[in-house]
Amino acid sequence: MSSSEAASESGPGAAAAPDQQVAPGATASASVTARRERPSGGWALLGSELSVLFRRWRTWAMLAALAAIPVLIAVAVRITGGSSRGPAFLSDITANGLFVAFTALVVCVPLFLPLTVGVVAGDTIAGEASHGTLRYLVIAPAGRLRLLAVKYAGALVFSAAAALTVGVAGAAIGAALFPIGPVTLLSGATVSQGEALLRILLIAAYIAVSLAGLCAIGLFISTLTDVPVGAMAATAVLAIVSQVLDQLPQLSALHPWLFSHYWLGFGDLLRDPIAWDSFASNALLQLGYVAVFGALAIGRFTTKDILS
């Protein structure tokens, strides 16, 4: 078979003419161009990000550590018989195991949840930079803005998963070690077990919203460095500093502006009827932090030299 016949069977443009020379970088350039011309799906990119996030041993180790907190609380109460001193709802656990979930959420919100979320948020961009994969993500069809949005969405999904893990683990271990039944709310009304479980899910959603501002702060810090550990530590420290400042009466004028101010306001979800004021104020505050630090992250990341 002649060379011309082989070329015709292979399809148009399948083979170059013998007397044509291919430039050394032509193949790589054509490959990059082809990738840029292919349509990119934001949902596909988000699915890939979540797949990578939840296939990491570190992610599951953090979720397991969070799930262990309500287990430890329930076992301690079971052994000691409970106490009137300690976190909110602790004295009610022996009467109703569902209060393990409420107690564990109160315990985890100030430290453990912000710590784990800080690890994920601080690793969003800095982690890719430290592994040398950031430049390849940037030249992909997604672009920098979509990449930032996907990274932030991944951190938000982890926040919701972390809060849900604490609530579900608390309800499960509480049902295993203690009797469960109708729950008496803070307002004095009694609700069924099913509605109590729904309140736990609402509290988990409230906490996920509460951590939206911290995720935005971590994303911004992550664009400032190529060292993920530094971004993680800085995000976690800021969460602690915000809560310390919120406890100083001399700074009462500053308190409503701190992103952690409404973190423990989910007690309003344990009233009948539900008081949504704290939820709305919290969501508005977190939205402000997302807007400010999201804009800072975009400004930093879009001007950052990544490809050199």
C-alpha positions as a LaTeX table, in Angstrom:
\begin{tabular}{lrrr}
\hline
Residue & $x$ (\AA) & $y$ (\AA) & $z$ (\AA) \\
\hline
Met1 & 0.00 & 0.00 & 0.00 \\
Ser2 & 1.38 & 3.42 & $-0.97$ \\
Ser3 & 1.86 & 6.23 & 1.49 \\
Ser4 & $-0.89$ & 8.27 & $-0.18$ \\
Glu5 & $-3.36$ & 5.38 & 0.17 \\
Ala6 & $-2.44$ & 4.95 & 3.86 \\
Ala7 & $-2.99$ & 8.64 & 4.47 \\
Ser8 & $-6.40$ & 8.54 & 2.81 \\
Glu9 & $-7.49$ & 5.55 & 4.92 \\
Ser10 & $-6.36$ & 7.19 & 8.14 \\
Gly11 & $-8.62$ & 10.19 & 7.61 \\
Pro12 & $-8.07$ & 13.82 & 6.77 \\
Gly13 & $-5.05$ & 15.28 & 8.47 \\
Ala14 & $-4.08$ & 11.99 & 10.08 \\
Ala15 & $-0.58$ & 12.00 & 8.65 \\
Ala16 & 1.71 & 14.79 & 7.53 \\
Ala17 & 3.29 & 14.82 & 4.14 \\
Pro18 & 6.82 & 13.40 & 4.12 \\
Asp19 & 8.38 & 16.73 & 3.19 \\
Gln20 & 6.62 & 18.65 & 6.00 \\
Gln21 & 8.43 & 19.40 & 9.28 \\
Val22 & 6.55 & 19.58 & 12.58 \\
Ala23 & 7.74 & 22.25 & 14.99 \\
Pro24 & 9.01 & 20.85 & 18.32 \\
Gly25 & 6.28 & 22.52 & 20.43 \\
Ala26 & 3.47 & 22.19 & 17.90 \\
Thr27 & 2.02 & 19.01 & 19.38 \\
Ala28 & 1.94 & 20.37 & 22.95 \\
Ser29 & 0.53 & 23.70 & 21.74 \\
Ala30 & $-2.20$ & 21.99 & 19.77 \\
Ser31 & $-3.06$ & 19.83 & 22.78 \\
Val32 & $-3.42$ & 22.87 & 25.05 \\
Thr33 & $-5.50$ & 24.66 & 22.40 \\
Ala34 & $-7.76$ & 21.64 & 22.05 \\
Arg35 & $-8.27$ & 21.46 & 25.79 \\
Arg36 & $-9.18$ & 25.15 & 25.92 \\
Glu37 & $-11.65$ & 24.79 & 23.09 \\
Arg38 & $-13.47$ & 21.88 & 24.70 \\
Pro39 & $-16.49$ & 23.02 & 26.72 \\
Ser40 & $-15.96$ & 22.68 & 30.45 \\
Gly41 & $-18.70$ & 21.63 & 32.80 \\
Gly42 & $-18.77$ & 23.35 & 36.17 \\
Trp43 & $-20.70$ & 20.48 & 37.73 \\
Ala44 & $-18.19$ & 17.98 & 36.39 \\
Leu45 & $-15.36$ & 20.01 & 37.89 \\
Leu46 & $-17.18$ & 20.22 & 41.22 \\
Gly47 & $-17.80$ & 16.48 & 41.15 \\
Ser48 & $-14.12$ & 15.87 & 40.53 \\
Glu49 & $-13.17$ & 18.19 & 43.40 \\
Leu50 & $-15.54$ & 16.47 & 45.83 \\
Ser51 & $-14.30$ & 13.07 & 44.67 \\
Val52 & $-10.72$ & 14.04 & 45.40 \\
Leu53 & $-11.66$ & 15.64 & 48.73 \\
Phe54 & $-13.61$ & 12.67 & 50.04 \\
Arg55 & $-11.12$ & 10.09 & 48.80 \\
Arg56 & $-8.40$ & 11.49 & 51.03 \\
Trp57 & $-7.60$ & 9.62 & 54.23 \\
Arg58 & $-7.16$ & 12.97 & 55.97 \\
Thr59 & $-10.77$ & 13.93 & 55.26 \\
Trp60 & $-12.14$ & 10.70 & 56.66 \\
Ala61 & $-9.79$ & 10.90 & 59.65 \\
Met62 & $-11.16$ & 14.35 & 60.52 \\
Leu63 & $-14.76$ & 13.19 & 60.12 \\
Ala64 & $-14.01$ & 10.14 & 62.27 \\
Ala65 & $-12.48$ & 12.38 & 64.95 \\
Leu66 & $-15.61$ & 14.55 & 64.92 \\
Ala67 & $-17.84$ & 11.48 & 65.18 \\
Ala68 & $-15.80$ & 10.28 & 68.14 \\
Ile69 & $-16.69$ & 13.39 & 70.19 \\
Pro70 & $-20.38$ & 12.52 & 70.75 \\
Val71 & $-19.36$ & 8.92 & 71.35 \\
Leu72 & $-16.97$ & 10.01 & 74.11 \\
Ile73 & $-19.63$ & 12.28 & 75.62 \\
Ala74 & $-22.24$ & 9.51 & 75.63 \\
Val75 & $-19.86$ & 6.92 & 77.10 \\
Ala76 & $-18.72$ & 9.34 & 79.80 \\
Val77 & $-22.30$ & 10.15 & 80.78 \\
Arg78 & $-23.21$ & 6.48 & 80.73 \\
Ile79 & $-20.35$ & 5.62 & 83.07 \\
Thr80 & $-20.71$ & 8.57 & 85.46 \\
Gly81 & $-24.49$ & 8.90 & 85.36 \\
Gly82 & $-24.47$ & 12.49 & 84.11 \\
Ser83 & $-23.90$ & 15.84 & 85.76 \\
Ser84 & $-25.60$ & 19.21 & 85.99 \\
Arg85 & $-22.26$ & 20.91 & 85.31 \\
Gly86 & $-20.81$ & 21.11 & 81.84 \\
Pro87 & $-22.04$ & 21.97 & 78.33 \\
Ala88 & $-25.66$ & 22.77 & 77.60 \\
Phe89 & $-28.05$ & 19.78 & 77.48 \\
Leu90 & $-25.53$ & 17.51 & 79.27 \\
Ser91 & $-27.84$ & 16.87 & 82.23 \\
Asp92 & $-30.68$ & 15.85 & 79.90 \\
Ile93 & $-28.80$ & 13.03 & 78.16 \\
Thr94 & $-29.70$ & 10.29 & 80.66 \\
Ala95 & $-33.41$ & 11.02 & 80.18 \\
Asn96 & $-33.27$ & 11.25 & 76.38 \\
Gly97 & $-30.37$ & 10.05 & 74.22 \\
Leu98 & $-31.13$ & 12.57 & 71.46 \\
Phe99 & $-29.62$ & 15.26 & 73.66 \\
Val100 & $-26.21$ & 13.70 & 72.94 \\
Ala101 & $-26.41$ & 15.25 & 69.48 \\
Phe102 & $-27.30$ & 18.69 & 70.84 \\
Thr103 & $-24.53$ & 18.54 & 73.45 \\
Ala104 & $-21.92$ & 17.38 & 70.92 \\
Leu105 & $-22.80$ & 20.21 & 68.53 \\
Val106 & $-22.41$ & 22.74 & 71.33 \\
Val107 & $-19.01$ & 21.26 & 72.20 \\
Cys108 & $-17.74$ & 21.07 & 68.61 \\
Val109 & $-18.75$ & 24.50 & 67.34 \\
Pro110 & $-16.17$ & 26.64 & 69.19 \\
Leu111 & $-13.05$ & 24.60 & 68.36 \\
Phe112 & $-13.28$ & 21.24 & 66.63 \\
Leu113 & $-15.46$ & 22.20 & 63.66 \\
Pro114 & $-13.54$ & 25.44 & 62.89 \\
Leu115 & $-10.28$ & 23.51 & 63.16 \\
Thr116 & $-11.27$ & 20.86 & 60.63 \\
Val117 & $-12.87$ & 23.39 & 58.30 \\
Gly118 & $-9.74$ & 25.53 & 58.55 \\
Val119 & $-7.67$ & 22.57 & 57.39 \\
Val120 & $-9.83$ & 22.05 & 54.30 \\
Ala121 & $-10.25$ & 25.74 & 53.45 \\
Gly122 & $-6.57$ & 26.52 & 53.96 \\
Asp123 & $-5.60$ & 23.67 & 51.65 \\
Thr124 & $-7.85$ & 24.71 & 48.74 \\
Ile125 & $-5.32$ & 26.65 & 46.65 \\
Ala126 & $-2.11$ & 26.36 & 48.66 \\
Gly127 & $-2.33$ & 22.57 & 48.59 \\
Glu128 & $-2.53$ & 22.50 & 44.81 \\
Ala129 & 0.37 & 24.95 & 44.59 \\
Ser130 & 2.56 & 22.90 & 46.92 \\
His131 & 1.93 & 19.74 & 44.86 \\
Gly132 & 2.65 & 21.54 & 41.59 \\
Thr133 & $-0.81$ & 20.82 & 40.17 \\
Leu134 & $-2.17$ & 24.37 & 40.31 \\
Arg135 & $-0.72$ & 25.43 & 36.96 \\
Tyr136 & $-2.38$ & 22.50 & 35.21 \\
Leu137 & $-5.74$ & 23.34 & 36.77 \\
Val138 & $-5.41$ & 26.95 & 35.65 \\
Ile139 & $-4.74$ & 26.10 & 32.00 \\
Ala140 & $-7.70$ & 23.69 & 31.99 \\
Pro141 & $-10.93$ & 24.99 & 30.43 \\
Ala142 & $-12.31$ & 25.89 & 33.87 \\
Gly143 & $-10.31$ & 29.09 & 34.32 \\
Arg144 & $-9.30$ & 30.78 & 37.53 \\
Leu145 & $-12.67$ & 32.15 & 38.63 \\
Arg146 & $-14.46$ & 28.85 & 38.19 \\
Leu147 & $-11.62$ & 27.06 & 39.95 \\
Leu148 & $-11.97$ & 29.38 & 42.94 \\
Ala149 & $-15.73$ & 28.86 & 43.00 \\
Val150 & $-15.34$ & 25.08 & 42.89 \\
Lys151 & $-12.71$ & 25.08 & 45.65 \\
Tyr152 & $-14.95$ & 27.22 & 47.84 \\
Ala153 & $-17.96$ & 25.02 & 47.15 \\
Gly154 & $-15.91$ & 21.98 & 48.15 \\
Ala155 & $-15.04$ & 23.60 & 51.48 \\
Leu156 & $-18.72$ & 24.41 & 52.05 \\
Val157 & $-19.75$ & 20.82 & 51.34 \\
Phe158 & $-17.18$ & 19.59 & 53.83 \\
Ser159 & $-18.52$ & 22.04 & 56.44 \\
Ala160 & $-22.02$ & 20.64 & 56.01 \\
Ala161 & $-20.71$ & 17.07 & 56.10 \\
Ala162 & $-18.73$ & 17.77 & 59.28 \\
Ala163 & $-21.70$ & 19.29 & 61.13 \\
Leu164 & $-23.98$ & 16.50 & 59.92 \\
Thr165 & $-21.46$ & 13.88 & 61.06 \\
Val166 & $-21.53$ & 15.23 & 64.62 \\
Gly167 & $-25.32$ & 15.39 & 64.72 \\
Val168 & $-25.94$ & 11.95 & 63.22 \\
Ala169 & $-23.25$ & 10.27 & 65.31 \\
Gly170 & $-24.66$ & 11.91 & 68.44 \\
Ala171 & $-28.21$ & 10.76 & 67.71 \\
Ala172 & $-27.05$ & 7.24 & 66.88 \\
Ile173 & $-24.90$ & 6.71 & 69.98 \\
Gly174 & $-27.55$ & 8.37 & 72.15 \\
Ala175 & $-30.19$ & 5.96 & 70.90 \\
Ala176 & $-27.84$ & 3.04 & 71.51 \\
Leu177 & $-26.93$ & 3.91 & 75.11 \\
Phe178 & $-29.96$ & 5.79 & 76.45 \\
Pro179 & $-33.73$ & 5.76 & 76.10 \\
Ile180 & $-35.15$ & 8.11 & 73.50 \\
Gly181 & $-38.51$ & 9.73 & 73.28 \\
Pro182 & $-40.26$ & 13.08 & 72.76 \\
Val183 & $-37.93$ & 16.03 & 73.28 \\
Thr184 & $-38.74$ & 19.02 & 75.47 \\
Leu185 & $-37.54$ & 22.19 & 73.73 \\
Leu186 & $-36.13$ & 25.33 & 75.30 \\
Ser187 & $-39.53$ & 26.98 & 75.06 \\
Gly188 & $-41.11$ & 24.18 & 77.11 \\
Ala189 & $-42.99$ & 22.58 & 74.22 \\
Thr190 & $-42.57$ & 18.87 & 73.53 \\
Val191 & $-41.96$ & 17.52 & 70.03 \\
Ser192 & $-41.83$ & 14.00 & 68.65 \\
Gln193 & $-38.66$ & 12.07 & 67.93 \\
Gly194 & $-39.04$ & 12.69 & 64.21 \\
Glu195 & $-39.32$ & 16.43 & 64.66 \\
Ala196 & $-36.38$ & 16.39 & 67.07 \\
Leu197 & $-34.27$ & 14.69 & 64.39 \\
Leu198 & $-35.41$ & 17.37 & 61.95 \\
Arg199 & $-34.25$ & 20.03 & 64.44 \\
Ile200 & $-30.83$ & 18.34 & 64.53 \\
Leu201 & $-30.63$ & 18.60 & 60.73 \\
Leu202 & $-31.63$ & 22.27 & 60.91 \\
Ile203 & $-28.90$ & 22.92 & 63.46 \\
Ala204 & $-26.36$ & 21.19 & 61.20 \\
Ala205 & $-27.49$ & 23.48 & 58.36 \\
Tyr206 & $-27.20$ & 26.51 & 60.66 \\
Ile207 & $-23.63$ & 25.53 & 61.55 \\
Ala208 & $-22.74$ & 24.99 & 57.89 \\
Val209 & $-23.96$ & 28.52 & 57.16 \\
Ser210 & $-22.02$ & 29.80 & 60.18 \\
Leu211 & $-18.79$ & 28.39 & 58.75 \\
Ala212 & $-19.29$ & 29.94 & 55.29 \\
Gly213 & $-17.40$ & 33.08 & 56.29 \\
Leu214 & $-14.52$ & 31.06 & 57.72 \\
Cys215 & $-14.33$ & 29.09 & 54.46 \\
Ala216 & $-14.04$ & 32.35 & 52.51 \\
Ile217 & $-11.31$ & 33.60 & 54.84 \\
Gly218 & $-9.42$ & 30.32 & 54.48 \\
Leu219 & $-9.76$ & 30.45 & 50.69 \\
Phe220 & $-8.29$ & 33.95 & 50.61 \\
Ile221 & $-5.40$ & 33.04 & 52.90 \\
Ser222 & $-4.77$ & 29.98 & 50.74 \\
Thr223 & $-4.21$ & 32.22 & 47.70 \\
Leu224 & $-1.50$ & 34.14 & 49.57 \\
Thr225 & 0.91 & 31.25 & 50.10 \\
Asp226 & 2.18 & 28.01 & 48.62 \\
Val227 & 2.51 & 26.46 & 52.09 \\
Pro228 & $-0.81$ & 24.78 & 52.99 \\
Val229 & 0.12 & 24.22 & 56.64 \\
Gly230 & 0.57 & 27.96 & 57.10 \\
Ala231 & $-2.81$ & 28.72 & 55.53 \\
Met232 & $-4.50$ & 26.05 & 57.68 \\
Ala233 & $-2.93$ & 27.37 & 60.88 \\
Ala234 & $-3.74$ & 31.00 & 60.08 \\
Thr235 & $-7.40$ & 30.16 & 59.37 \\
Ala236 & $-7.78$ & 28.18 & 62.60 \\
Val237 & $-6.06$ & 30.92 & 64.64 \\
Leu238 & $-8.36$ & 33.59 & 63.22 \\
Ala239 & $-11.38$ & 31.50 & 64.26 \\
Ile240 & $-10.08$ & 31.34 & 67.82 \\
Val241 & $-9.14$ & 35.04 & 67.90 \\
Ser242 & $-12.63$ & 36.01 & 66.70 \\
Gln243 & $-14.23$ & 34.03 & 69.53 \\
Val244 & $-11.86$ & 35.50 & 72.12 \\
Leu245 & $-12.68$ & 39.02 & 70.96 \\
Asp246 & $-16.38$ & 38.15 & 71.15 \\
Gln247 & $-15.98$ & 37.42 & 74.88 \\
Leu248 & $-14.46$ & 40.80 & 75.76 \\
Pro249 & $-17.16$ & 43.20 & 77.00 \\
Gln250 & $-14.92$ & 46.17 & 76.20 \\
Leu251 & $-15.34$ & 45.32 & 72.49 \\
Ser252 & $-19.11$ & 44.96 & 72.55 \\
Ala253 & $-19.48$ & 47.38 & 69.63 \\
Leu254 & $-17.32$ & 45.04 & 67.53 \\
His255 & $-19.13$ & 41.83 & 68.46 \\
Pro256 & $-21.94$ & 41.95 & 65.84 \\
Trp257 & $-19.30$ & 42.22 & 63.10 \\
Leu258 & $-17.28$ & 39.17 & 64.14 \\
Phe259 & $-17.89$ & 36.16 & 61.92 \\
Ser260 & $-18.16$ & 33.87 & 64.97 \\
His261 & $-20.71$ & 36.04 & 66.80 \\
Tyr262 & $-23.77$ & 33.94 & 65.92 \\
Trp263 & $-22.12$ & 30.52 & 65.92 \\
Leu264 & $-23.99$ & 29.37 & 69.03 \\
Gly265 & $-27.25$ & 31.06 & 68.13 \\
Phe266 & $-28.86$ & 27.83 & 66.98 \\
Gly267 & $-30.70$ & 27.60 & 70.32 \\
Asp268 & $-33.50$ & 29.53 & 68.59 \\
Leu269 & $-34.10$ & 26.44 & 66.45 \\
Leu270 & $-35.02$ & 24.57 & 69.64 \\
Arg271 & $-38.06$ & 26.72 & 70.33 \\
Asp272 & $-41.66$ & 26.33 & 69.28 \\
Pro273 & $-42.34$ & 28.12 & 67.06 \\
Ile274 & $-38.84$ & 28.36 & 65.61 \\
Ala275 & $-37.31$ & 31.82 & 65.90 \\
Trp276 & $-35.50$ & 32.55 & 62.63 \\
Asp277 & $-33.98$ & 35.90 & 63.68 \\
Ser278 & $-30.57$ & 34.47 & 64.59 \\
Phe279 & $-30.50$ & 32.35 & 61.43 \\
Ala280 & $-31.21$ & 35.39 & 59.25 \\
Ser281 & $-28.69$ & 37.61 & 61.05 \\
Asn282 & $-26.08$ & 34.89 & 60.87 \\
Ala283 & $-26.66$ & 34.27 & 57.16 \\
Leu284 & $-26.45$ & 37.99 & 56.39 \\
Leu285 & $-23.21$ & 38.34 & 58.34 \\
Gln286 & $-21.63$ & 35.32 & 56.67 \\
Leu287 & $-22.72$ & 36.60 & 53.26 \\
Gly288 & $-20.85$ & 39.81 & 53.95 \\
Tyr289 & $-17.68$ & 37.90 & 54.82 \\
Val290 & $-18.07$ & 35.72 & 51.73 \\
Ala291 & $-18.45$ & 38.83 & 49.54 \\
Val292 & $-15.44$ & 40.65 & 51.03 \\
Phe293 & $-12.98$ & 37.78 & 51.27 \\
Gly294 & $-14.27$ & 36.21 & 48.06 \\
Ala295 & $-13.48$ & 39.45 & 46.25 \\
Leu296 & $-10.04$ & 39.57 & 47.89 \\
Ala297 & $-9.40$ & 35.97 & 46.85 \\
Ile298 & $-10.44$ & 36.71 & 43.27 \\
Gly299 & $-8.26$ & 39.82 & 43.13 \\
Arg300 & $-5.26$ & 37.93 & 44.47 \\
Phe301 & $-5.70$ & 34.74 & 42.47 \\
Thr302 & $-6.43$ & 36.37 & 39.11 \\
Thr303 & $-3.21$ & 38.42 & 39.32 \\
Lys304 & $-1.06$ & 35.71 & 40.85 \\
Asp305 & 1.86 & 34.40 & 38.77 \\
Ile306 & 1.27 & 30.67 & 38.64 \\
Leu307 & 2.67 & 29.52 & 35.30 \\
Ser308 & 6.23 & 30.81 & 35.73 \\
\hline
\end{tabular}
